[in-house]
Coordinates of C-alpha atoms in Angstrom, one line a residue:
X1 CA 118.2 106.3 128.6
X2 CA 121.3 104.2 128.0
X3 CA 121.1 100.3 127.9
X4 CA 117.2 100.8 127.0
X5 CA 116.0 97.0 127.3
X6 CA 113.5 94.4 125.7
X7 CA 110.0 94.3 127.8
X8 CA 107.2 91.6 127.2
X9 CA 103.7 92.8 128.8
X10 CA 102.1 89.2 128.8
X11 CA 98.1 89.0 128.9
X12 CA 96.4 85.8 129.6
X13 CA 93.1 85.9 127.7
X14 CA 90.6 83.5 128.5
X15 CA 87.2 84.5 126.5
X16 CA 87.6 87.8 125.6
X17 CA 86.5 89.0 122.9
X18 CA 84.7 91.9 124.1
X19 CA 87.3 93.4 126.4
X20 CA 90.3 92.7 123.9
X21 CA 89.8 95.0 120.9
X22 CA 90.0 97.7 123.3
X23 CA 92.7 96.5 125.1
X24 CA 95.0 96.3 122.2
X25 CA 94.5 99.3 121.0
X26 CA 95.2 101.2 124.6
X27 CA 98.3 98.9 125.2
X28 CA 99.3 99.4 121.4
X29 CA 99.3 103.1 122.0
X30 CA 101.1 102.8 125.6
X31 CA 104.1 100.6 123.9
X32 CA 104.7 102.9 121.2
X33 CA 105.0 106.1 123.1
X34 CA 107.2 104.1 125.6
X35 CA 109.4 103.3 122.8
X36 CA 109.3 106.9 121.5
X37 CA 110.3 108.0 125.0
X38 CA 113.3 105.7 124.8
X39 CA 112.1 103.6 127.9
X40 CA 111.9 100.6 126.5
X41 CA 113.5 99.2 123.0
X42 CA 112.1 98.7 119.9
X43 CA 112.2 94.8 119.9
X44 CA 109.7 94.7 122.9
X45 CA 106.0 93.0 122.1
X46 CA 102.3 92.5 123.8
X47 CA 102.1 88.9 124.1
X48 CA 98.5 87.6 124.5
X49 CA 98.1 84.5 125.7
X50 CA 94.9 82.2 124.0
X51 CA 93.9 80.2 127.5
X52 CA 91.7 77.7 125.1
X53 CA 88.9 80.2 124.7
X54 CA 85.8 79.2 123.6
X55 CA 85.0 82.3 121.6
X56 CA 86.4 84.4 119.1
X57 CA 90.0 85.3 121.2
X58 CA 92.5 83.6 119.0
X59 CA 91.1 84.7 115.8
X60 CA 91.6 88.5 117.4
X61 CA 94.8 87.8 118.5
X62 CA 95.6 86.7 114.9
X63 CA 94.5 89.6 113.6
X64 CA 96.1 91.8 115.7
X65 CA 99.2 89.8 115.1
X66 CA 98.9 89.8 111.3
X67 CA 98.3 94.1 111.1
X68 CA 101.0 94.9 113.9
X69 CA 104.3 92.5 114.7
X70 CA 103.8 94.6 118.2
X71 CA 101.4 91.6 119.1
X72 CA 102.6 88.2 119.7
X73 CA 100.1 85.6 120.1
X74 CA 100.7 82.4 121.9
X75 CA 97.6 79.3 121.9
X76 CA 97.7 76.9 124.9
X77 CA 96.0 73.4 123.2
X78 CA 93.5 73.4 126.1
X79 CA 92.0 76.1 129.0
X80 CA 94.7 75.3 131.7
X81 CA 93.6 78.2 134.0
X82 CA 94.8 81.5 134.4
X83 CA 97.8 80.4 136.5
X84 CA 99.3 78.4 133.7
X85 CA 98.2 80.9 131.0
X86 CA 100.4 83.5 132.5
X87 CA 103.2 80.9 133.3
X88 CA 103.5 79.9 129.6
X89 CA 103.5 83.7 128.8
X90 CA 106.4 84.4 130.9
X91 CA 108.2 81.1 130.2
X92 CA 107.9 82.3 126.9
X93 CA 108.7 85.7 126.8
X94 CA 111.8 85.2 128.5
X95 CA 113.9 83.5 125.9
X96 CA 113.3 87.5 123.9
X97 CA 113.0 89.6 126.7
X98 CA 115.1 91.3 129.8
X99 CA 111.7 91.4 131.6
X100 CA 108.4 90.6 131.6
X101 CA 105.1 92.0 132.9
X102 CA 102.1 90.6 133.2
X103 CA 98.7 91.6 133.6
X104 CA 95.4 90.8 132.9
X105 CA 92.9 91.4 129.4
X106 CA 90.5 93.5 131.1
X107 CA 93.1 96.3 131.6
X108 CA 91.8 96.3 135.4
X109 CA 94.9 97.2 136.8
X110 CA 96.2 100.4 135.9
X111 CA 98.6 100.2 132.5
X112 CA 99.6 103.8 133.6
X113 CA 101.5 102.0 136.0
X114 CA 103.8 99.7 133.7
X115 CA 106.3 102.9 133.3
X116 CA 106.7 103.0 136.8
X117 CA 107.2 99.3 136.7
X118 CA 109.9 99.7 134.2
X119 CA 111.9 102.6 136.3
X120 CA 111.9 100.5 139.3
X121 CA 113.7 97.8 137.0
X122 CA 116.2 100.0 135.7
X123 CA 116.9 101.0 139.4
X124 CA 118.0 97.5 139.9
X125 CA 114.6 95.3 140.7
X126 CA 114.3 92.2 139.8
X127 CA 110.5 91.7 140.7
X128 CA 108.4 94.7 140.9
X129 CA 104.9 94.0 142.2
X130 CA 101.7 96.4 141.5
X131 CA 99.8 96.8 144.6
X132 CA 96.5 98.0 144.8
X133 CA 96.3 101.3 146.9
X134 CA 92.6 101.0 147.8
X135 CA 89.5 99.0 147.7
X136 CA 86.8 101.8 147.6
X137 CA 85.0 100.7 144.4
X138 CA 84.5 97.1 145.4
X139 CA 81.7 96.2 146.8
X140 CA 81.5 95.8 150.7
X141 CA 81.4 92.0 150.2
X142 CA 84.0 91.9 147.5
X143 CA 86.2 93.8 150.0
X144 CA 85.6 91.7 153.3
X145 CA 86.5 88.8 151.1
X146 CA 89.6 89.8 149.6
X147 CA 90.7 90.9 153.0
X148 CA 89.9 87.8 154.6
X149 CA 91.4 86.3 151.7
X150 CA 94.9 87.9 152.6
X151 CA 94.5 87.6 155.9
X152 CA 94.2 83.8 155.7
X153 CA 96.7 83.0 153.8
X154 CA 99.1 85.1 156.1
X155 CA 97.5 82.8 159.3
X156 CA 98.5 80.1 157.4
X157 CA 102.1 81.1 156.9
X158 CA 101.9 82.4 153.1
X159 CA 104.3 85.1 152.3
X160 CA 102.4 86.9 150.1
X161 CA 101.8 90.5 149.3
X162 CA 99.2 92.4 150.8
X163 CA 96.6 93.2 147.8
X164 CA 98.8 92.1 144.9
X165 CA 97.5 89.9 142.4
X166 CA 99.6 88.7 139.2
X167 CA 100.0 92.3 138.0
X168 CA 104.0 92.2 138.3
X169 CA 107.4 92.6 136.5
X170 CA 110.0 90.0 136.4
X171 CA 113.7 90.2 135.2
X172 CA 114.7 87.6 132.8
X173 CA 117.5 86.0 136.1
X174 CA 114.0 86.0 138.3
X175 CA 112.0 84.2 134.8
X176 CA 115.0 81.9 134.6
X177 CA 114.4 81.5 138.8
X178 CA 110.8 80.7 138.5
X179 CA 111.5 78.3 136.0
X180 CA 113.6 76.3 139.0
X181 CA 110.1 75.7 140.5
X182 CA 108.6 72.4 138.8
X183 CA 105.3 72.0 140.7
X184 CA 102.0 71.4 139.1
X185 CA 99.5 72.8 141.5
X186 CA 100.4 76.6 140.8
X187 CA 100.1 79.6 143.0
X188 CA 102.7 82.2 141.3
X189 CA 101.8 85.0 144.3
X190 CA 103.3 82.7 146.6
X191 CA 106.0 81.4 144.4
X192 CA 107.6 84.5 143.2
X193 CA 107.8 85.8 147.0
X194 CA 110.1 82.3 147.6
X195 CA 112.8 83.8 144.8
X196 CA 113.8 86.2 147.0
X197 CA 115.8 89.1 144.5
X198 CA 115.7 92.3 144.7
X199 CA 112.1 93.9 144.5
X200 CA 110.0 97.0 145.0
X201 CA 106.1 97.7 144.7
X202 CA 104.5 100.4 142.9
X203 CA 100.9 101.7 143.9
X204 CA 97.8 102.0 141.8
X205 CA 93.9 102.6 141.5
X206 CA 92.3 99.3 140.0
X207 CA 89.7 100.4 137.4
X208 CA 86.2 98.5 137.1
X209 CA 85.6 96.3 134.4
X210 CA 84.0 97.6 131.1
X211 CA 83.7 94.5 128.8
X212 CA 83.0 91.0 129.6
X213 CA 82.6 89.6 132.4
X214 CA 85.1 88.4 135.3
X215 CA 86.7 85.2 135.2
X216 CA 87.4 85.4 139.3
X217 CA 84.1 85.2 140.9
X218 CA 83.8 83.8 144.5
X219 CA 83.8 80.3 144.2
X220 CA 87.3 80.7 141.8
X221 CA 88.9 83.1 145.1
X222 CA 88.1 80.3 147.6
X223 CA 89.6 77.8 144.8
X224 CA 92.9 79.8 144.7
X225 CA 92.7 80.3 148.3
X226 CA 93.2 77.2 149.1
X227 CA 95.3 76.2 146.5
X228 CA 97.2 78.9 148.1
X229 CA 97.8 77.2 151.7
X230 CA 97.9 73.8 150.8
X231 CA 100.7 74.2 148.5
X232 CA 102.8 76.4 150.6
X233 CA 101.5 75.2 154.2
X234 CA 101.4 72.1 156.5
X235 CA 99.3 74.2 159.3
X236 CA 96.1 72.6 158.4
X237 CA 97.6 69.5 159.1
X238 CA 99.0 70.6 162.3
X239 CA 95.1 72.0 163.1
X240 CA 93.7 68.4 162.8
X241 CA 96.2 67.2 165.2
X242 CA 95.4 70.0 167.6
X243 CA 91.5 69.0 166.7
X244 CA 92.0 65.5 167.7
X245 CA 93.4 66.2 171.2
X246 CA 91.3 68.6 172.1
X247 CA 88.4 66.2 171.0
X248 CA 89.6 63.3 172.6
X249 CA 89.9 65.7 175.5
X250 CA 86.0 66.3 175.2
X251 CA 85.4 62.7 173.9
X252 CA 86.9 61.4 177.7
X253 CA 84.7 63.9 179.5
X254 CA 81.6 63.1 177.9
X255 CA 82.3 59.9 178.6
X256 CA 82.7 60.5 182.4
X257 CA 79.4 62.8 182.7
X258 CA 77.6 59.7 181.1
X259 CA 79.0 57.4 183.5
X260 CA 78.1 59.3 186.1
X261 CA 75.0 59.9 185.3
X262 CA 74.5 55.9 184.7
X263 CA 76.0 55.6 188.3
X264 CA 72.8 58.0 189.4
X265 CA 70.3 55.7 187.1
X266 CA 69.8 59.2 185.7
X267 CA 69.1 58.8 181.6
X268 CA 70.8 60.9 179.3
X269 CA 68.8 62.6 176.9
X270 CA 69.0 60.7 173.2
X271 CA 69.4 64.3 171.3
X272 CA 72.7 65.2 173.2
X273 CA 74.5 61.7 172.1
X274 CA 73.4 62.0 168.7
X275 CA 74.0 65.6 168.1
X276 CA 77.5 65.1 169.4
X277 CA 78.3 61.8 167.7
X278 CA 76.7 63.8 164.3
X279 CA 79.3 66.6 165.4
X280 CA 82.1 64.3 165.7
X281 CA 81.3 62.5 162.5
X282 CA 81.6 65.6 160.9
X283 CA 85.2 67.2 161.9
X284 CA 86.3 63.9 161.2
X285 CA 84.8 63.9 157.4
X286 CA 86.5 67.6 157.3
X287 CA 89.5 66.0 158.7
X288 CA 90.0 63.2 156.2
X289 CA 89.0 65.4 153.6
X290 CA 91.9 67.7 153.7
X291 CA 94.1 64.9 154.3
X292 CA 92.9 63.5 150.7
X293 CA 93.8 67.5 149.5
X294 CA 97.0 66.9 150.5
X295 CA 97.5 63.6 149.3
X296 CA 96.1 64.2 145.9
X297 CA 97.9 67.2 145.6
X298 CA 101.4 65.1 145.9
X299 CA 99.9 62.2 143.4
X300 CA 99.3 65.2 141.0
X301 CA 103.2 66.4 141.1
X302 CA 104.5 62.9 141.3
X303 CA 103.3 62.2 137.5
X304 CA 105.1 65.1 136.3
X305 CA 102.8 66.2 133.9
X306 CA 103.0 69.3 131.7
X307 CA 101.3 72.4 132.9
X308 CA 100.9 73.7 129.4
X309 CA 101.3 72.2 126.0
X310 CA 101.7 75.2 123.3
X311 CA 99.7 74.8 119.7
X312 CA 101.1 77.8 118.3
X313 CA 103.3 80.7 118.0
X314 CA 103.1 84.1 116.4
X315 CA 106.3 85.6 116.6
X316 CA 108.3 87.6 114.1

């Protein structure tokens, strides 16, 4: 193939020592016969991405590094979440790369897919996104979740791909255009839809997990859910001011029943007032604490901090 180009797979690892070993070595073996193919050039590397793990990740990642220059290692001072982890890979990898894929250590998604990936570049894609095809070996809960996941953030105005994670390729231009976007709170599957380049999707079967353990249980999904809206959506703000009619509606009618029933000497049972001044109390408490979301949210990217700080670099 002529013009055969420079691809970074980049793998956030947050505590992985179990699942990585075996990673490498299936990635290791996918790079090289990709190279022997003549799909991608010689120059292209695995960079895994140290999220500040607590175990033995970095040491593994030197290792790998020190026996093959396939693996490039990158150490983030601190855990700064998956989001970031993969951000500092591709920020990265683009200064050595024409593109970039990343995906996660646990080799959940499908690497059988990556050459696929790497055709759909070459047919002129700047973002190709891997897109699950089904959700038959998830659990019936994991599977109502996700799809209420999706489903939300599309109510809520988030263009986002239907069942596409961060298992994607980018072109160096759309690296360089993601780069453009300096906010903090992070949310790349929203983000990357906003760059708006050529793209395609390619299908696959997610694989269960063999090693370790997950690092997005339920309580992480709502996190990133509604990171999700309130960084790409007003309509929750919008909500509370269609609340706060609609209760000041109610508030003016409850009002007039218990004047009329004053009018009648009739006595209002105590349970109904304190149920619904409880009630009230409460959407009001919702109300002021998504407010506060928003506000900290914008008192988070007004300090301009760094989303990343690197320690080190193994690249040769």
């Amino acid at each position: 193939m002529p013009n055969v180009k420079t691809i970074y797979l980049v793998v956030p690892c947050y505590n992985e020592e179990e699942a990585l070993p075996d990673s490498a070595v299936r990635l290791k073996e996918l790079f090289y016969n990709m190279i022997a193919d003549g799909k991608i050039s010689d120059s292209s590397r695995i960079m895994l991405v140290n999220d500040g793990s607590k175990d033995k990740t970095w040491d593994i990642i030197q290792s790998l590094h020190a026996e093959d220059k396939l693996f490039a290692g990158l150490c983030l001072s601190r855990n700064r979440g998956h989001q970031n982890a993969v951000l500092a890979g591709l920020m990265t990898a683009k200064n050595y790369c024409d593109a970039a894929i990343s995906i996660d250590a646990d080799l959940q998604d499908d690497i059988e897919t990556v050459p696929k990936m790497v055709d759909e570049f070459y047919a002129g894609n700047d973002i190709v996104y891997g897109v699950r095809c089904s959700r038959k070996k998830d659990s019936l809960f994991k599977r109502m979740t996700a799809h209420c996941f999706y489903k939300l953030l599309k109510k809520f105005g988030v263009d986002i791909i239907y069942n596409h994670a961060d298992y994607r390729l980018m072109s160096k231009r759309a690296l360089d255009a993601l780069e453009e976007f300096p906010e903090v709170n992070l949310f790349l599957r929203g983000i990357v839809r906003m760059i708006g380049f050529p793209y395609s999707t390619v299908e696959y079967e997610r694989k269960e997990r063999t090693k370790g353990e997950s690092k997005y249980p339920f309580k992480k999904m709502l996190h990133l859910a509604g990171d999700g809206i309130t960084s790409f959506s007003v309509e929750p703000i919008k909500m509370i001011t269609r609340f706060g009619i609609f209760f000041t509606i109610v508030g003016f009618l409850a009002f007039a029943a218990l004047l009329v029933l004053y009018i009648l000497n009739i006595v209002a049972p105590i349970w109904s007032i304190i149920s619904f001044t409880a009630f009230m109390g409460g959407i009001q408490l919702i109300a002021i604490g998504l407010v506060g979301t928003y506000v900290g949210k914008t008192y988070q990217e007004t300090k301009r901090r760094p989303k990343y700080i690197i320690q080190d670099l193994l690249l040769k």
